[in-house]
CSV table of N, CA and C in Angstrom, one decimal:
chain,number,residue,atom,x,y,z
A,1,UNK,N,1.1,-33.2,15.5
A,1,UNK,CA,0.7,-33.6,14.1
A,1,UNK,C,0.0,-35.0,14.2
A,2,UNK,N,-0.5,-34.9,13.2
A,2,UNK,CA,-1.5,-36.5,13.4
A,2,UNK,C,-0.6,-37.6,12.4
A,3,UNK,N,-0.8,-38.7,13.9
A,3,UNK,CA,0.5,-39.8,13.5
A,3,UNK,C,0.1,-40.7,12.1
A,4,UNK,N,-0.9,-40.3,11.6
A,4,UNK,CA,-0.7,-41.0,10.0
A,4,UNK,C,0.0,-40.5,9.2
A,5,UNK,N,0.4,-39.0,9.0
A,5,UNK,CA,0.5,-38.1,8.3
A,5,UNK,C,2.3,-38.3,7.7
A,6,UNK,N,2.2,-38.9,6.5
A,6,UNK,CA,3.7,-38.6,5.7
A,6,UNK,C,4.3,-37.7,6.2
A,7,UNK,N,5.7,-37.4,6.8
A,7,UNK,CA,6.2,-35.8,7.0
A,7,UNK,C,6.9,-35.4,5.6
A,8,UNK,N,6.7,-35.9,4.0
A,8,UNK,CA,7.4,-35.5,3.4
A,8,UNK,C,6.0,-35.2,2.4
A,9,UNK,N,4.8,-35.6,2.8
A,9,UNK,CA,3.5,-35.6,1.9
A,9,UNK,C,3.5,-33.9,2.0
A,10,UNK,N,2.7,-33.7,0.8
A,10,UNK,CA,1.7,-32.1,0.7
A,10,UNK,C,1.0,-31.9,1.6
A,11,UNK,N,0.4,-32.8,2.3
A,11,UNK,CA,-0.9,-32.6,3.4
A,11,UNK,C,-0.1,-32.6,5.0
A,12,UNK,N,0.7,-33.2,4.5
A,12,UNK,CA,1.8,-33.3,6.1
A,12,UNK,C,2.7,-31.6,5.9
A,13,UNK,N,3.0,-31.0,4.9
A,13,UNK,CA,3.4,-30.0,4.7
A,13,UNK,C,2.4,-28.7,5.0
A,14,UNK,N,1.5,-29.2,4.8
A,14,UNK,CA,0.6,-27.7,4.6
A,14,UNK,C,0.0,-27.6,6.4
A,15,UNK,N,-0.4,-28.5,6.6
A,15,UNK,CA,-1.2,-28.8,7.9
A,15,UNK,C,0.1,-28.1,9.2
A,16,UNK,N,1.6,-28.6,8.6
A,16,UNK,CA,2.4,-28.0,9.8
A,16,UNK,C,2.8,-26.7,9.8
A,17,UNK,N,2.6,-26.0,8.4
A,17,UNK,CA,2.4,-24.8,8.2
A,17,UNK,C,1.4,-24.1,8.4
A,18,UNK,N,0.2,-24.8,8.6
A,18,UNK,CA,-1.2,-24.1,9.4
A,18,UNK,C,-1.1,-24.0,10.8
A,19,UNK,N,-0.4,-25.3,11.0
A,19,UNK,CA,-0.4,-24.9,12.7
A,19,UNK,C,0.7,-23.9,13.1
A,20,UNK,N,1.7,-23.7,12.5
A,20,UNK,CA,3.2,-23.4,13.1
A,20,UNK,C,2.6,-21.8,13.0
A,21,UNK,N,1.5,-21.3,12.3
A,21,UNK,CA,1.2,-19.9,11.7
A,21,UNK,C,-0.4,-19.7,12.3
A,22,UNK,N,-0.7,-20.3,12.8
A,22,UNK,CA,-1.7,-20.1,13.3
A,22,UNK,C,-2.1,-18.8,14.1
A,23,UNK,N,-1.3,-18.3,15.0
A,23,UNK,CA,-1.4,-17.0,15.6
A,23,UNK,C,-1.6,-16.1,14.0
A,24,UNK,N,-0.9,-16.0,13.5
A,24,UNK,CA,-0.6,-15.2,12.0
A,24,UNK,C,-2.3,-15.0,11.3
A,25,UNK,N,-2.3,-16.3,10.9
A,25,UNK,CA,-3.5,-16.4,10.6
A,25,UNK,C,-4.9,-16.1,11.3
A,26,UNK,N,-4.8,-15.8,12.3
A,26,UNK,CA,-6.1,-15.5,13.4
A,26,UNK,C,-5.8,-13.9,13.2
A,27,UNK,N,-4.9,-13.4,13.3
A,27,UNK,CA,-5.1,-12.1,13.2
A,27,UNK,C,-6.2,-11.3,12.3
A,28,UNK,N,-6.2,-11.7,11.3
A,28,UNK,CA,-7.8,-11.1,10.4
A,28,UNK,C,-8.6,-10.9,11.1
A,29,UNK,N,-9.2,-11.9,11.9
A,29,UNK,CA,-10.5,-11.4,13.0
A,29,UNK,C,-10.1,-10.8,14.5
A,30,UNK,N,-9.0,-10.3,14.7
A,30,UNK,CA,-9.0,-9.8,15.7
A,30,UNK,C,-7.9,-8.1,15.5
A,31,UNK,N,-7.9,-8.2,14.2
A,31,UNK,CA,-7.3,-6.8,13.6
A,31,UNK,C,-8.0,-6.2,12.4
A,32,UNK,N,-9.0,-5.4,12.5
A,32,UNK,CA,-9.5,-4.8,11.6
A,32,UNK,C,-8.9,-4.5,10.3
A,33,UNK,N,-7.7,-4.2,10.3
A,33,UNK,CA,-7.0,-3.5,9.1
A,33,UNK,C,-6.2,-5.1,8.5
A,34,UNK,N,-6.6,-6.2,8.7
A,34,UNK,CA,-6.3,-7.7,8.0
A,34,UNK,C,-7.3,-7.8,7.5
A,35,UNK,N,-6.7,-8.2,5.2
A,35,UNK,CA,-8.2,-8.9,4.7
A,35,UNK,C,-8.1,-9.9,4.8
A,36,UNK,N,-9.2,-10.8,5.2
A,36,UNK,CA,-9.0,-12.1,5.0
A,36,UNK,C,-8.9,-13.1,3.9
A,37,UNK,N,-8.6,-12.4,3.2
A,37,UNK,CA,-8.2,-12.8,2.0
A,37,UNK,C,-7.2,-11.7,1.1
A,38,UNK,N,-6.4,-12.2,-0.4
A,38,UNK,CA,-5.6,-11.1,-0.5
A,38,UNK,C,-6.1,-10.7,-1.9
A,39,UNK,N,-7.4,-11.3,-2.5
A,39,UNK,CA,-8.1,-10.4,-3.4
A,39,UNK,C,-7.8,-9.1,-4.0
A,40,UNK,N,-7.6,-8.1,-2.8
A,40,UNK,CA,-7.4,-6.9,-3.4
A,40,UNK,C,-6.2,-6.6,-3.8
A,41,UNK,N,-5.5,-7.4,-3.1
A,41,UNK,CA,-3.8,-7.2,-3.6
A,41,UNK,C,-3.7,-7.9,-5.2
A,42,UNK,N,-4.6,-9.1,-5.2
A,42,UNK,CA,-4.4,-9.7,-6.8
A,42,UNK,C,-5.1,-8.5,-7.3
A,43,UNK,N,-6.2,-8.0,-7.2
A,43,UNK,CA,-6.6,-7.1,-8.6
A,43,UNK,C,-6.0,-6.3,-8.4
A,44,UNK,N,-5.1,-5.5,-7.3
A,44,UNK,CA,-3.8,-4.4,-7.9
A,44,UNK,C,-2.4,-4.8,-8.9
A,45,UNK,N,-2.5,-6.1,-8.9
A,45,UNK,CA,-1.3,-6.4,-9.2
A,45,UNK,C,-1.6,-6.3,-11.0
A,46,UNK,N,-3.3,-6.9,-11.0
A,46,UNK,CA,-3.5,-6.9,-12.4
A,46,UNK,C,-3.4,-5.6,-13.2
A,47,UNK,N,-3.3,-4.7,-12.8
A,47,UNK,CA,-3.1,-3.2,-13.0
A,47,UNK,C,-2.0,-3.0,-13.2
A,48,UNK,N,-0.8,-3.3,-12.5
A,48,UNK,CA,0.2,-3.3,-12.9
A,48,UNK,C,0.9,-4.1,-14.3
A,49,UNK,N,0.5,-5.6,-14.2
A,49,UNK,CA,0.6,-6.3,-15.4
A,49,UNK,C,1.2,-5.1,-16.4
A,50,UNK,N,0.2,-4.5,-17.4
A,50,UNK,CA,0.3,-3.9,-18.3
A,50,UNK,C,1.4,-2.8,-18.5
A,51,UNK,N,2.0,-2.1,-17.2
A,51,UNK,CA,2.8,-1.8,-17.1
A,51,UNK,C,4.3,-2.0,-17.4
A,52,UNK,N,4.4,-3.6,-17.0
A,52,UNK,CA,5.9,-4.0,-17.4
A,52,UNK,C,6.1,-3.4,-18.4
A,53,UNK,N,5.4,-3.5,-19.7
A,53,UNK,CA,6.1,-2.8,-21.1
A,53,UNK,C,5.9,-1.5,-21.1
A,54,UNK,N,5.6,-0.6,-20.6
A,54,UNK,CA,6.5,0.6,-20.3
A,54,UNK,C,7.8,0.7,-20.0
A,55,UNK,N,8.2,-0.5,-18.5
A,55,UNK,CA,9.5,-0.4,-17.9
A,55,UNK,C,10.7,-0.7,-19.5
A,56,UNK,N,10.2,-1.2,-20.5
A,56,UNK,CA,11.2,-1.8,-21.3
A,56,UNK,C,11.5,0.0,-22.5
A,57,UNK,N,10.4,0.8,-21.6
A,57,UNK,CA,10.9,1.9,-22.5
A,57,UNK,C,11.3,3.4,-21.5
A,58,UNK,N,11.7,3.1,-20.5
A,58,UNK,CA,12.2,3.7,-19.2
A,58,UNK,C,13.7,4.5,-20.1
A,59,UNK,N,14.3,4.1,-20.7
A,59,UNK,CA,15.5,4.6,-21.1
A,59,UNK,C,16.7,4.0,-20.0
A,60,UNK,N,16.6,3.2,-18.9
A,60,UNK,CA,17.2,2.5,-18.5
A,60,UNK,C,17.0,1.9,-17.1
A,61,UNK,N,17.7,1.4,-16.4
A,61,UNK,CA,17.4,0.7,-15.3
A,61,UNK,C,16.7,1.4,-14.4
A,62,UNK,N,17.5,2.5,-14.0
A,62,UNK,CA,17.4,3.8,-13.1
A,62,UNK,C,16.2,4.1,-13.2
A,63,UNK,N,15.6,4.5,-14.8
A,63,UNK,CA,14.8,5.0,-14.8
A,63,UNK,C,13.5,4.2,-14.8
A,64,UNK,N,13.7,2.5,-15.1
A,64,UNK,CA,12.8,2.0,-14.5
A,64,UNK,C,12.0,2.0,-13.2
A,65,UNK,N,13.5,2.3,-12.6
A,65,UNK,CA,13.0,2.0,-11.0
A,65,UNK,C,12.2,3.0,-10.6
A,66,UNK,N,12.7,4.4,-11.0
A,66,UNK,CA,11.7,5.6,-10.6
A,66,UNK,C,10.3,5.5,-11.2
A,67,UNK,N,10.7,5.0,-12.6
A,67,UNK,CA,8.9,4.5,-13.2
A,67,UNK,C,8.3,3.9,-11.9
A,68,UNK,N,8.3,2.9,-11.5
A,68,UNK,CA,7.8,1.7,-10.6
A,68,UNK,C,7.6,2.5,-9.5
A,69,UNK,N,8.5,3.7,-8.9
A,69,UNK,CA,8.3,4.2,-7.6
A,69,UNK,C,6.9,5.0,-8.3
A,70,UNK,N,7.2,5.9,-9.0
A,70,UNK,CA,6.4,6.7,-9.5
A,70,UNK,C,4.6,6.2,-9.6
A,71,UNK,N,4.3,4.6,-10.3
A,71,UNK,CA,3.6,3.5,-10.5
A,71,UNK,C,2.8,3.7,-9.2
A,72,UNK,N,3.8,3.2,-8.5
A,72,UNK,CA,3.2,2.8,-7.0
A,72,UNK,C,2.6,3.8,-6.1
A,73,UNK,N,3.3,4.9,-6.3
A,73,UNK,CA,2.5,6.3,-5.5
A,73,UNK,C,1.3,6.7,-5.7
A,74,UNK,N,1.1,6.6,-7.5
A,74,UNK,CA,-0.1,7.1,-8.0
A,74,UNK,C,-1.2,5.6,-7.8
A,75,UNK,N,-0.4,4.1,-8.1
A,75,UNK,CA,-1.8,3.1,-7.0
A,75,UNK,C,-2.3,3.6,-6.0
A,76,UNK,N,-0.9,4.0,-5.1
A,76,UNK,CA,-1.7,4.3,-3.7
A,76,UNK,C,-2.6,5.3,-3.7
A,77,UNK,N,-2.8,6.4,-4.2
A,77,UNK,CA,-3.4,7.8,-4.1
A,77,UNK,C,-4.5,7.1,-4.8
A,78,UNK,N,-4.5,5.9,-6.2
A,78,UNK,CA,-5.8,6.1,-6.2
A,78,UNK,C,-6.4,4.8,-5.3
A,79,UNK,N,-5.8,3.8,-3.8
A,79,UNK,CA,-6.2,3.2,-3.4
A,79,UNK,C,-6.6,4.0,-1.7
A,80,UNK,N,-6.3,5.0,-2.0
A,80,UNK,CA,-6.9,6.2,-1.0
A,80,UNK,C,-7.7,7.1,-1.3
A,81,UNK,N,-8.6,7.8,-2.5
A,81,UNK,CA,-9.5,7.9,-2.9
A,81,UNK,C,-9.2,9.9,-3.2
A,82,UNK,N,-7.4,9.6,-3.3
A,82,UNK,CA,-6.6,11.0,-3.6
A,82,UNK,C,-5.8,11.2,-5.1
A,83,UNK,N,-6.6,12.6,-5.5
A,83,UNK,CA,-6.2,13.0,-6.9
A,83,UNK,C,-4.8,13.5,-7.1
A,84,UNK,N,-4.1,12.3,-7.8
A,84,UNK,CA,-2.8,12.5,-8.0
A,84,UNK,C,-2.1,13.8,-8.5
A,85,UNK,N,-2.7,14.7,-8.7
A,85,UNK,CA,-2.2,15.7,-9.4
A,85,UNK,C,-2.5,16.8,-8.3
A,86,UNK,N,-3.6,16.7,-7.4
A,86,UNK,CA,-4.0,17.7,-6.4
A,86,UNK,C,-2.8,17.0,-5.1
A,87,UNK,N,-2.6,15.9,-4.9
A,87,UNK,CA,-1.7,15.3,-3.6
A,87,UNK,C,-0.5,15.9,-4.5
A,88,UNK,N,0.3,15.4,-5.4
A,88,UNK,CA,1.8,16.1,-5.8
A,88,UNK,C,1.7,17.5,-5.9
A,89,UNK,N,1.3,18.0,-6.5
A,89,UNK,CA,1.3,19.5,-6.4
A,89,UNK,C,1.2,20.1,-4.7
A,90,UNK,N,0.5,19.6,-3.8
A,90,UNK,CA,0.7,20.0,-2.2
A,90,UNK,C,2.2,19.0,-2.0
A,91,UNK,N,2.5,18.1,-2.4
A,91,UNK,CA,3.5,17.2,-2.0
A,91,UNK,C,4.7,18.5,-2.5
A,92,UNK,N,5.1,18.4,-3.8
A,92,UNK,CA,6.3,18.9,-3.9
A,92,UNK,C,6.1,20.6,-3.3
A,93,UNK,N,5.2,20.9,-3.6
A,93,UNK,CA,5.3,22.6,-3.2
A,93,UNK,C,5.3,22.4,-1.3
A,94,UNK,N,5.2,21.6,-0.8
A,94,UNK,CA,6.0,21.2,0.8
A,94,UNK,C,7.2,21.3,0.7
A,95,UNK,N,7.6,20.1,-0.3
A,95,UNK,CA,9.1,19.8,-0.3
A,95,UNK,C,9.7,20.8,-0.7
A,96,UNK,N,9.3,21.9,-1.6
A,96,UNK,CA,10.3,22.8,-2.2
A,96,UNK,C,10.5,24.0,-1.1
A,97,UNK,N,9.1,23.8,-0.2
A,97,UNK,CA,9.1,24.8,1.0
A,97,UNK,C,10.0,24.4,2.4
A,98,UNK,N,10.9,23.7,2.2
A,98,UNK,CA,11.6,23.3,3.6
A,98,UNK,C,11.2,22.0,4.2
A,99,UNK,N,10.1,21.1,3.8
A,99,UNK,CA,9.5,19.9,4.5
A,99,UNK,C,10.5,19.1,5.3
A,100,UNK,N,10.6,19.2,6.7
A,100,UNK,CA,11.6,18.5,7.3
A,100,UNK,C,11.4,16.7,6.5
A,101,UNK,N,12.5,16.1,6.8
A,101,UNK,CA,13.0,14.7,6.6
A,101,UNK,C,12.6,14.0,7.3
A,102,UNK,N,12.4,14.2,8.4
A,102,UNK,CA,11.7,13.7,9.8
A,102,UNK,C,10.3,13.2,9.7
A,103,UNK,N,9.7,14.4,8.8
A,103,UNK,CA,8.4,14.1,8.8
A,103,UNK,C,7.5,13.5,7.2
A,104,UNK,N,8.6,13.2,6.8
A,104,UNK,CA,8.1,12.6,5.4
A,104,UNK,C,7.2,11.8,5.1
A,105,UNK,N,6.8,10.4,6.0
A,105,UNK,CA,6.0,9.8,6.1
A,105,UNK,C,4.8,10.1,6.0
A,106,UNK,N,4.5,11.7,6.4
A,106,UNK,CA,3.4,12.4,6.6
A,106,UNK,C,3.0,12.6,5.0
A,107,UNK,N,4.2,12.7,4.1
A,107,UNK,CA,3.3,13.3,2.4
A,107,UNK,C,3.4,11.7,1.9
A,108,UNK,N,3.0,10.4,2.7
A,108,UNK,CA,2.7,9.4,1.7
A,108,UNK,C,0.9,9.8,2.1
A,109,UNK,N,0.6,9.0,0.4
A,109,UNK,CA,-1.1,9.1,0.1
A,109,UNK,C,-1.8,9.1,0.9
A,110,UNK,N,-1.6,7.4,1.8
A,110,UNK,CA,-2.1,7.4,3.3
A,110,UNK,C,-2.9,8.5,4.2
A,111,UNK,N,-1.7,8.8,4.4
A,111,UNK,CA,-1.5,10.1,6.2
A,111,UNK,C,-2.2,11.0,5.0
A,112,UNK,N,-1.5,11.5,4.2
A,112,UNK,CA,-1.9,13.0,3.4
A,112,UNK,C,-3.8,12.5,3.5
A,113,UNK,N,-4.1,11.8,2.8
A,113,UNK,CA,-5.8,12.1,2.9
A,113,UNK,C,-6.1,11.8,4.1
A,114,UNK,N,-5.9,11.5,5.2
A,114,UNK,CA,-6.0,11.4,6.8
A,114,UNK,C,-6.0,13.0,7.1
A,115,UNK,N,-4.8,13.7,6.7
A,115,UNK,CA,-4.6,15.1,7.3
A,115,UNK,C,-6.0,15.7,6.3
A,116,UNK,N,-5.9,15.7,5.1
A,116,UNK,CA,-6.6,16.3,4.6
A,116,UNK,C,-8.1,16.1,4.9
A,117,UNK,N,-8.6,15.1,5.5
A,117,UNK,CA,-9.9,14.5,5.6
A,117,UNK,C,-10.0,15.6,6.9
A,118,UNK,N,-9.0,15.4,7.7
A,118,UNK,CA,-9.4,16.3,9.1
A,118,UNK,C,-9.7,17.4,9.0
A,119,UNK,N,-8.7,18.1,8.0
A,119,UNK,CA,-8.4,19.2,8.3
A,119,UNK,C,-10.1,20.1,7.0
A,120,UNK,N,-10.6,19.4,6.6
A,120,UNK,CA,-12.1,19.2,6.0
A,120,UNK,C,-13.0,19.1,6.8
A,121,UNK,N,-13.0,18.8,8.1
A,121,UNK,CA,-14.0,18.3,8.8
A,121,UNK,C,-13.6,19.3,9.9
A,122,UNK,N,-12.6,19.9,9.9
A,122,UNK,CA,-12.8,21.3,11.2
A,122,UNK,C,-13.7,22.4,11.3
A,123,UNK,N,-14.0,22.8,12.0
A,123,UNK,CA,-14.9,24.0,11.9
A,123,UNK,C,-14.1,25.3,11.6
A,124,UNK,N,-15.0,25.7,10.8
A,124,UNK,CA,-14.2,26.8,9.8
A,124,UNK,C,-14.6,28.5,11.7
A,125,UNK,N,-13.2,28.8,11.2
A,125,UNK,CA,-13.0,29.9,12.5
A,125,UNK,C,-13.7,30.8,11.9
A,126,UNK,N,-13.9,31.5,10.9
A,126,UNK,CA,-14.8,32.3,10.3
A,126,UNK,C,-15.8,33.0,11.0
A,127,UNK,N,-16.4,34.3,11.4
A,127,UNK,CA,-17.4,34.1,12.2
A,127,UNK,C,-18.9,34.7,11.2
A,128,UNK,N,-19.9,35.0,11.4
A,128,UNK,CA,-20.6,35.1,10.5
A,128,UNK,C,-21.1,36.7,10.7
């Protein structure tokens, strides 16, 4: 640290938190999937905003919470560029089909339009 620096000032605080994080912070340019900035996380959040007052009409805690899970699934599907109503309807008609537990990870929004992108892009066996 630089020996003028107050250790109890804002600028002596922030500067030792730049350095102590510095690996952290370099990551953005050497990991594609880091924004360097968190912009897109503030305008999802703004989206939710409006939501709290729903949670006050959830009918109770419980059912808040499943609100919010529920919230969050359909952000993601629409921050994956997947139609919430075409992903749940493949989602639960899995789960009602046996969908092992093991592989659950596989029906979040994510992976689902991953599989589904591929499985769009195979060559149809069909012969002509």
């Amino acid at each position: 640290m630089h020996p003028h620096l107050v250790p109890k000032s804002p600028l002596y605080k922030a500067t030792y938190y730049a350095i102590h994080r510095e690996q952290a912070f370099r990551r953005c340019f050497t990991d594609g999937r880091f924004e360097i900035d968190n912009g897109e996380v503030e305008r999802q959040l703004r989206k939710v905003a409006p939501g709290r007052k729903n949670f006050l009409f959830a009918g109770s805690d419980k059912g808040a919470e499943r609100l919010a899970v529920a919230f969050t699934v359909f952000r993601s599907c629409s921050m994956h560029a997947v139609n919430p109503l075409t992903w749940a309807t493949d989602v639960l008609t899995k789960l009602q089909d046996g969908w092992p537990r093991s592989r659950l990870d596989e029906l979040l929004p994510d992976a689902w339009a991953r599989a589904h992108a591929a499985a769009s892009e195979a060559p149809s066996s069909s012969a002509p």
